[in-house]
Short mmCIF file of C-alpha atoms and ligand atoms in Angstrom, two decimals:
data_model
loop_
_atom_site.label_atom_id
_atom_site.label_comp_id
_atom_site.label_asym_id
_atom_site.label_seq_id
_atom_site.Cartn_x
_atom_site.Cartn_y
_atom_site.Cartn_z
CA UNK A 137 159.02 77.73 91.86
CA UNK A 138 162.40 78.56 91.41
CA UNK A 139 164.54 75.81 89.14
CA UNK A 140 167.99 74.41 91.21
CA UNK A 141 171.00 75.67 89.61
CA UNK A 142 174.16 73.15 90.64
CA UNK A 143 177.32 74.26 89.21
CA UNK A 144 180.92 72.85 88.63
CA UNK A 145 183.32 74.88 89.34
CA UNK A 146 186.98 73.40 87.89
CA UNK A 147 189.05 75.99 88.94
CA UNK A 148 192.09 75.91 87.38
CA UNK A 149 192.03 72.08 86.12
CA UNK A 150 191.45 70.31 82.88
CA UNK A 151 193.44 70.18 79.87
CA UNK A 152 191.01 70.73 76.80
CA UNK A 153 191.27 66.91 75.95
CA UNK A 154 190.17 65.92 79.65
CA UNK A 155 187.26 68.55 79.28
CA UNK A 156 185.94 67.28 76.08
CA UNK A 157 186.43 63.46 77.89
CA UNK A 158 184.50 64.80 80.66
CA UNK A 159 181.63 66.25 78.16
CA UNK A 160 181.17 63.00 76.53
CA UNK A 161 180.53 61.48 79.80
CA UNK A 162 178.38 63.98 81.37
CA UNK A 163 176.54 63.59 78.14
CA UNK A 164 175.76 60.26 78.57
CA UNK A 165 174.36 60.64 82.17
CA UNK A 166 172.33 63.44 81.92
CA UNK A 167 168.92 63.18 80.16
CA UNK A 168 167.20 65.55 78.11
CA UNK A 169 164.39 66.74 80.22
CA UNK A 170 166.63 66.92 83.44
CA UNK A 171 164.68 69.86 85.95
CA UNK A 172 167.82 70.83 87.41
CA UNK A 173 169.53 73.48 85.69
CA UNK A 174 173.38 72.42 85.37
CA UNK A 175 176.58 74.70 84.40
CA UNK A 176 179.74 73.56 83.91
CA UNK A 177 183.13 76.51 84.20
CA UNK A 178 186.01 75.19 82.64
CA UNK A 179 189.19 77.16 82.92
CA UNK A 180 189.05 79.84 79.54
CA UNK A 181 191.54 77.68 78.01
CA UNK A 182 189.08 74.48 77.82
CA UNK A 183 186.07 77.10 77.23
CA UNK A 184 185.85 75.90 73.04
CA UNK A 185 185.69 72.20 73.66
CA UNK A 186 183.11 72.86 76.52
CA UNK A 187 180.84 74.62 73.60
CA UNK A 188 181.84 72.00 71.21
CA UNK A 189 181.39 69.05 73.53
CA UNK A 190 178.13 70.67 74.87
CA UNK A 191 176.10 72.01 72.07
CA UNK A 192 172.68 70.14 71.55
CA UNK A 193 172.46 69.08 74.99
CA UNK A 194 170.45 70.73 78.11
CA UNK A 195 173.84 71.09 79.83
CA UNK A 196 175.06 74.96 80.06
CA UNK A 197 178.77 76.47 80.46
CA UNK A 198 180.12 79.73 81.53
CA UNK A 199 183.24 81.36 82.77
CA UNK A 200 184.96 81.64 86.08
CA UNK A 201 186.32 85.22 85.66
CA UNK A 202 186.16 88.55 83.21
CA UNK A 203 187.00 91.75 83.25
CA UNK A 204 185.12 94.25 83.13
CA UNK A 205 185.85 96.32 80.42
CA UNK A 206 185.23 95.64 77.25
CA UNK A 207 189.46 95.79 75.92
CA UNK A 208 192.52 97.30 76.53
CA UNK A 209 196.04 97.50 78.48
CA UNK A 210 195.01 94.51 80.82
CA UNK A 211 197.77 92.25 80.51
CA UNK A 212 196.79 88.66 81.50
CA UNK A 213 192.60 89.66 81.63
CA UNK A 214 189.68 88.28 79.48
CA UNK A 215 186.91 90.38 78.51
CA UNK A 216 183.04 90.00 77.84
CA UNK A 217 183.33 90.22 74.39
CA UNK A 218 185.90 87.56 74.42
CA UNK A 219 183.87 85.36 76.09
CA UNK A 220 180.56 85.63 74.43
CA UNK A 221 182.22 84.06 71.10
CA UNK A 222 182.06 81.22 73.12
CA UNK A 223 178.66 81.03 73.70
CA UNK A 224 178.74 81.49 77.84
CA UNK A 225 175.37 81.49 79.97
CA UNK A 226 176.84 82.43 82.82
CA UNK A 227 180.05 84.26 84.25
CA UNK A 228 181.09 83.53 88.26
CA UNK A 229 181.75 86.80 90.09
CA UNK A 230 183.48 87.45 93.71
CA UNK A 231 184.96 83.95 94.07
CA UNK A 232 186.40 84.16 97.60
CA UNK A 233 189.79 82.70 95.60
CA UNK A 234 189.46 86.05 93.30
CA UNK A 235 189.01 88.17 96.33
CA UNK A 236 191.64 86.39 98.74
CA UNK A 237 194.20 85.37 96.41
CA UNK A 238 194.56 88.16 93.88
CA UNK A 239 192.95 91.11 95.95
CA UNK A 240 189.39 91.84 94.14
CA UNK A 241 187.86 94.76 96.03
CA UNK A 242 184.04 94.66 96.33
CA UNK A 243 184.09 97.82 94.13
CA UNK A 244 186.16 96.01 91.31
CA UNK A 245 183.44 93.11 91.34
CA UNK A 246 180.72 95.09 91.37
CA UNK A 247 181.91 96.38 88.12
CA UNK A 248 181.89 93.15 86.65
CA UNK A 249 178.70 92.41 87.80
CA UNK A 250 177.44 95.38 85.98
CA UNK A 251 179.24 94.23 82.91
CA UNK A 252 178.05 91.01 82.36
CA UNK A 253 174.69 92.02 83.15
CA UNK A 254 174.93 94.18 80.09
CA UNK A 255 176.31 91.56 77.73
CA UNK A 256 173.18 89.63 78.49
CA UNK A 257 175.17 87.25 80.41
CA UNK A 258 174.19 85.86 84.54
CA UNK A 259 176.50 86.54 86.63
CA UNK A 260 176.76 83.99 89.51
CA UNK A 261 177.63 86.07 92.72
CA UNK A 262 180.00 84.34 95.65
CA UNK A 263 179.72 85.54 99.19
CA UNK A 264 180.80 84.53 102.07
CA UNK A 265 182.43 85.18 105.71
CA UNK A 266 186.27 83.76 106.62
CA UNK A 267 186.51 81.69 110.10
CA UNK A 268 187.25 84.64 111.83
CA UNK A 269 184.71 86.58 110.88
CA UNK A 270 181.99 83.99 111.86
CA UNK A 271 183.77 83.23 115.46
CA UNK A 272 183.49 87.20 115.92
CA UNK A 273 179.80 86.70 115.46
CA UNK A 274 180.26 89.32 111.71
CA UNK A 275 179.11 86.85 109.00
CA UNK A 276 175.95 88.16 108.33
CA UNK A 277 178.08 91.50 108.36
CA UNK A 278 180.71 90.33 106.04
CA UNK A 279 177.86 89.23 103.85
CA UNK A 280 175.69 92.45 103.52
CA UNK A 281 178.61 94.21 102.84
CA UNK A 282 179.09 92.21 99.98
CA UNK A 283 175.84 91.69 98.46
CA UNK A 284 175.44 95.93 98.72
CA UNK A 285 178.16 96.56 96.96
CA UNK A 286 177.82 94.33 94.61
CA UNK A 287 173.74 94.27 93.75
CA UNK A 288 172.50 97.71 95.63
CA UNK A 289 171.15 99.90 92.47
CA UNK A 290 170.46 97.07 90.10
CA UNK A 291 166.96 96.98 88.26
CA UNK A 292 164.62 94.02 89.75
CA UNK A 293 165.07 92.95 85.96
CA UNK A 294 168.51 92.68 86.22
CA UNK A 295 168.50 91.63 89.90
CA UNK A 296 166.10 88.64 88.59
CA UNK A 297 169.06 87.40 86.19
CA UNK A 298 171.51 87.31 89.35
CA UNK A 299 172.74 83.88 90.88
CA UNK A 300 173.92 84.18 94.37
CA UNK A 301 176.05 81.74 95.91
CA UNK A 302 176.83 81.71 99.58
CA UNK A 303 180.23 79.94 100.46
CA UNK A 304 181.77 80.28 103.91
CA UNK A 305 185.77 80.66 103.00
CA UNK A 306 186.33 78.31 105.87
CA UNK A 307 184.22 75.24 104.01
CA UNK A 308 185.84 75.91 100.72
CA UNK A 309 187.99 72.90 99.81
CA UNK A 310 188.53 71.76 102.89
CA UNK A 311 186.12 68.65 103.70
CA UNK A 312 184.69 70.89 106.26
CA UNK A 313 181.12 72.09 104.91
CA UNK A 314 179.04 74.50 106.97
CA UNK A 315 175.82 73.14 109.02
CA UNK A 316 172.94 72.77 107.12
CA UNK A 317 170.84 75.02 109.38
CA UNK A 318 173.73 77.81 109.00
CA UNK A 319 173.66 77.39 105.61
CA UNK A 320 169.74 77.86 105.40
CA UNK A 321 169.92 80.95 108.41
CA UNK A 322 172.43 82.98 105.76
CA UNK A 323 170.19 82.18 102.79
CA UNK A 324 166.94 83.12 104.15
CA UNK A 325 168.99 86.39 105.26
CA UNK A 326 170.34 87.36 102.10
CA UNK A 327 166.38 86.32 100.64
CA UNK A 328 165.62 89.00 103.01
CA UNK A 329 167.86 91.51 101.82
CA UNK A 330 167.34 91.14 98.25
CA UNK A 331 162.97 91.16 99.65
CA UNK A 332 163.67 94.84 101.29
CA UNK A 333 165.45 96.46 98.06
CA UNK A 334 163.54 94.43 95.63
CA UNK A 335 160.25 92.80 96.60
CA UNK A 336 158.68 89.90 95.07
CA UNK A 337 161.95 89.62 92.75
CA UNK A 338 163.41 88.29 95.68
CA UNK A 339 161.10 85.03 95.45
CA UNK A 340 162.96 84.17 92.43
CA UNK A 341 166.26 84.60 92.84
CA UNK A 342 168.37 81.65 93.25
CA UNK A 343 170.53 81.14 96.54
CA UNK A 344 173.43 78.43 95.77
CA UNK A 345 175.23 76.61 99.00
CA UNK A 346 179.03 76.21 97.86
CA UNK A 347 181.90 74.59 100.36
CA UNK A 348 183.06 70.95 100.55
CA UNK A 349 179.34 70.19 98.74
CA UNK A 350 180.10 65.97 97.72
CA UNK A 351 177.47 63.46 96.80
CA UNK A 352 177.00 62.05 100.59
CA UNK A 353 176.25 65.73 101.74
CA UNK A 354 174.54 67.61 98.83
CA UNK A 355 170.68 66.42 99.49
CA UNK A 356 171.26 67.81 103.18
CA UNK A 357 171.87 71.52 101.71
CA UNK A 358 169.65 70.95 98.62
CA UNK A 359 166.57 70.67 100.72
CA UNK A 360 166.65 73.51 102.52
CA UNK A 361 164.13 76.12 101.48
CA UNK A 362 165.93 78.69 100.85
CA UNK A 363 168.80 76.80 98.86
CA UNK A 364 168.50 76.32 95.43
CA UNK A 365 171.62 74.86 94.29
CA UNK A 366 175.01 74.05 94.82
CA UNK A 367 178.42 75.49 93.70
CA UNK A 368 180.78 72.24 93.81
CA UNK A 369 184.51 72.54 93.33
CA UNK A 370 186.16 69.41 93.86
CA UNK A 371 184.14 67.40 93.71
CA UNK A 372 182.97 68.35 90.07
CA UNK A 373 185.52 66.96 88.87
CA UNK A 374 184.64 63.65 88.24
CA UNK A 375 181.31 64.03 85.94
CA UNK A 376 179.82 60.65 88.25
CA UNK A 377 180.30 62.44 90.83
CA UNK A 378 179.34 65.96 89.94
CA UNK A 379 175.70 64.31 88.25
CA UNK A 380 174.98 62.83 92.03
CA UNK A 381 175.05 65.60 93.93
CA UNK A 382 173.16 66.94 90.85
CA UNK A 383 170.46 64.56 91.42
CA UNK A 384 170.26 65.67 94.95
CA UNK A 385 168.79 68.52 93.57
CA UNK A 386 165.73 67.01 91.49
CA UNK A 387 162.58 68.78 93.51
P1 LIG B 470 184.84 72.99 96.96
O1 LIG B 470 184.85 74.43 96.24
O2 LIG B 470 183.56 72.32 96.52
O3 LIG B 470 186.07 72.30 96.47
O4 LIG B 470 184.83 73.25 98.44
C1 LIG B 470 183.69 75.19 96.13
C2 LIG B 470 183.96 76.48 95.41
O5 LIG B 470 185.05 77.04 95.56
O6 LIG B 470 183.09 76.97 94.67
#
């Protein structure tokens, strides 16, 4: 049985007093013995009064970026050393905004993916195909490509600690979320992938559905077999909202 994973993405939003506003909330919705597996990523700047706000609840936190090395002449960069003062679970890797808007190569986040691996830290992998790409009939392509860069090579004990989320470019942020049976066809793909290089491992590892996810659309992604969580941007922004899709995902 693998346990759902639903994640709030905030992007670059939230002043430190509206994330420690938003903790105090979430806190009050979210019982103890919750079985889905929640993670909030506040932008670094918010990242203390996440931990603060946080601590002593089931609720986890992580980052939306690093760099891979450890320091250095990286003007602008955060590092995994950095980050683990604050007590992160989990880092997001290969955000399609990462990759689109500030040119990531696959090479440069497979890196990363090797680097937060070693700090003991889950990465939470994005993939995903553009429009184009899926009218030319290349998702599944685009997709491969991605997940071999970024995964071919790793231990099944390290492969085992990797999140994967699959979000289409074309359903991120714009109301426009990708069929449920799409979204199952590419996860029971990439299950397949990960089955041929790692075997059983593959059983365990956790397929997210990210793009346009809201509370009146979640259940029909977090049902699907081969889905076992969400990646929510917008509309984890509002803790109400972010803990219903979240109960979407009770089994
Ligand atoms: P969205 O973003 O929910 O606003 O579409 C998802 C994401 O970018 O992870």
């Amino acid at each position: 049985m693998r346990t759902p994973i639903v994640a709030a993405n905030w992007k670059m939003n939230k002043t430190q007093a509206e994330a420690r506003e938003y903790c105090r909330r979430f806190r009050e919705l979210v019982p103890e013995d919750f079985p889905v597996e929640l993670v909030l990523f506040p932008p670094f700047t918010a990242l203390g009064a996440v931990r603060d706000g946080l601590t002593g609840s089931v609720v986890k936190w992580g980052a939306q970026n690093v760099h891979p090395e450890p320091k250095g002449a990286f003007t602008g960069e955060i590092s995994l050393p950095m980050l683990l003062e604050y007590e992160i679970s989990y880092v997001i890797v290969g955000h399609s905004e990462r990759r689109d808007i500030f040119g990531e190569t696959d090479e440069f986040i497979a890196r990363k993916i090797w680097a937060v691996l070693e700090a003991g830290v889950r990465p939470i992998l994005c993939v995903g195909e553009k429009l184009e790409e899926r009218r030319e009939g290349r998702a599944r392509e685009v997709v491969e490509r991605q997940l071999s860069a970024a995964l071919e090579g790793l231990s099944p004990e390290d492969a085992d600690r990797v999140v994967i989320a699959y979000e289409p470019v074309w359903a991120i942020g714009t109301g426009v979320p990708a069929r449920p049976e799409d979204a199952q066809e590419m996860a029971a793909f990439i299950r397949g992938w990960l089955r041929a290089r790692l075997g059983d491992v593959a059983d365990g590892i956790r397929i997210q559905y990210g793009g346009s996810v809201k509370p009146g659309n979640a259940g029909d992604f977090l049902r699907l077999p081969d889905i076992d969580g969400a990646l929510v941007g917008g509309a984890s922004l509002d803790p109400d909202s972010f803990f219903a899709i979240a109960r979407e995902g009770v089994p």
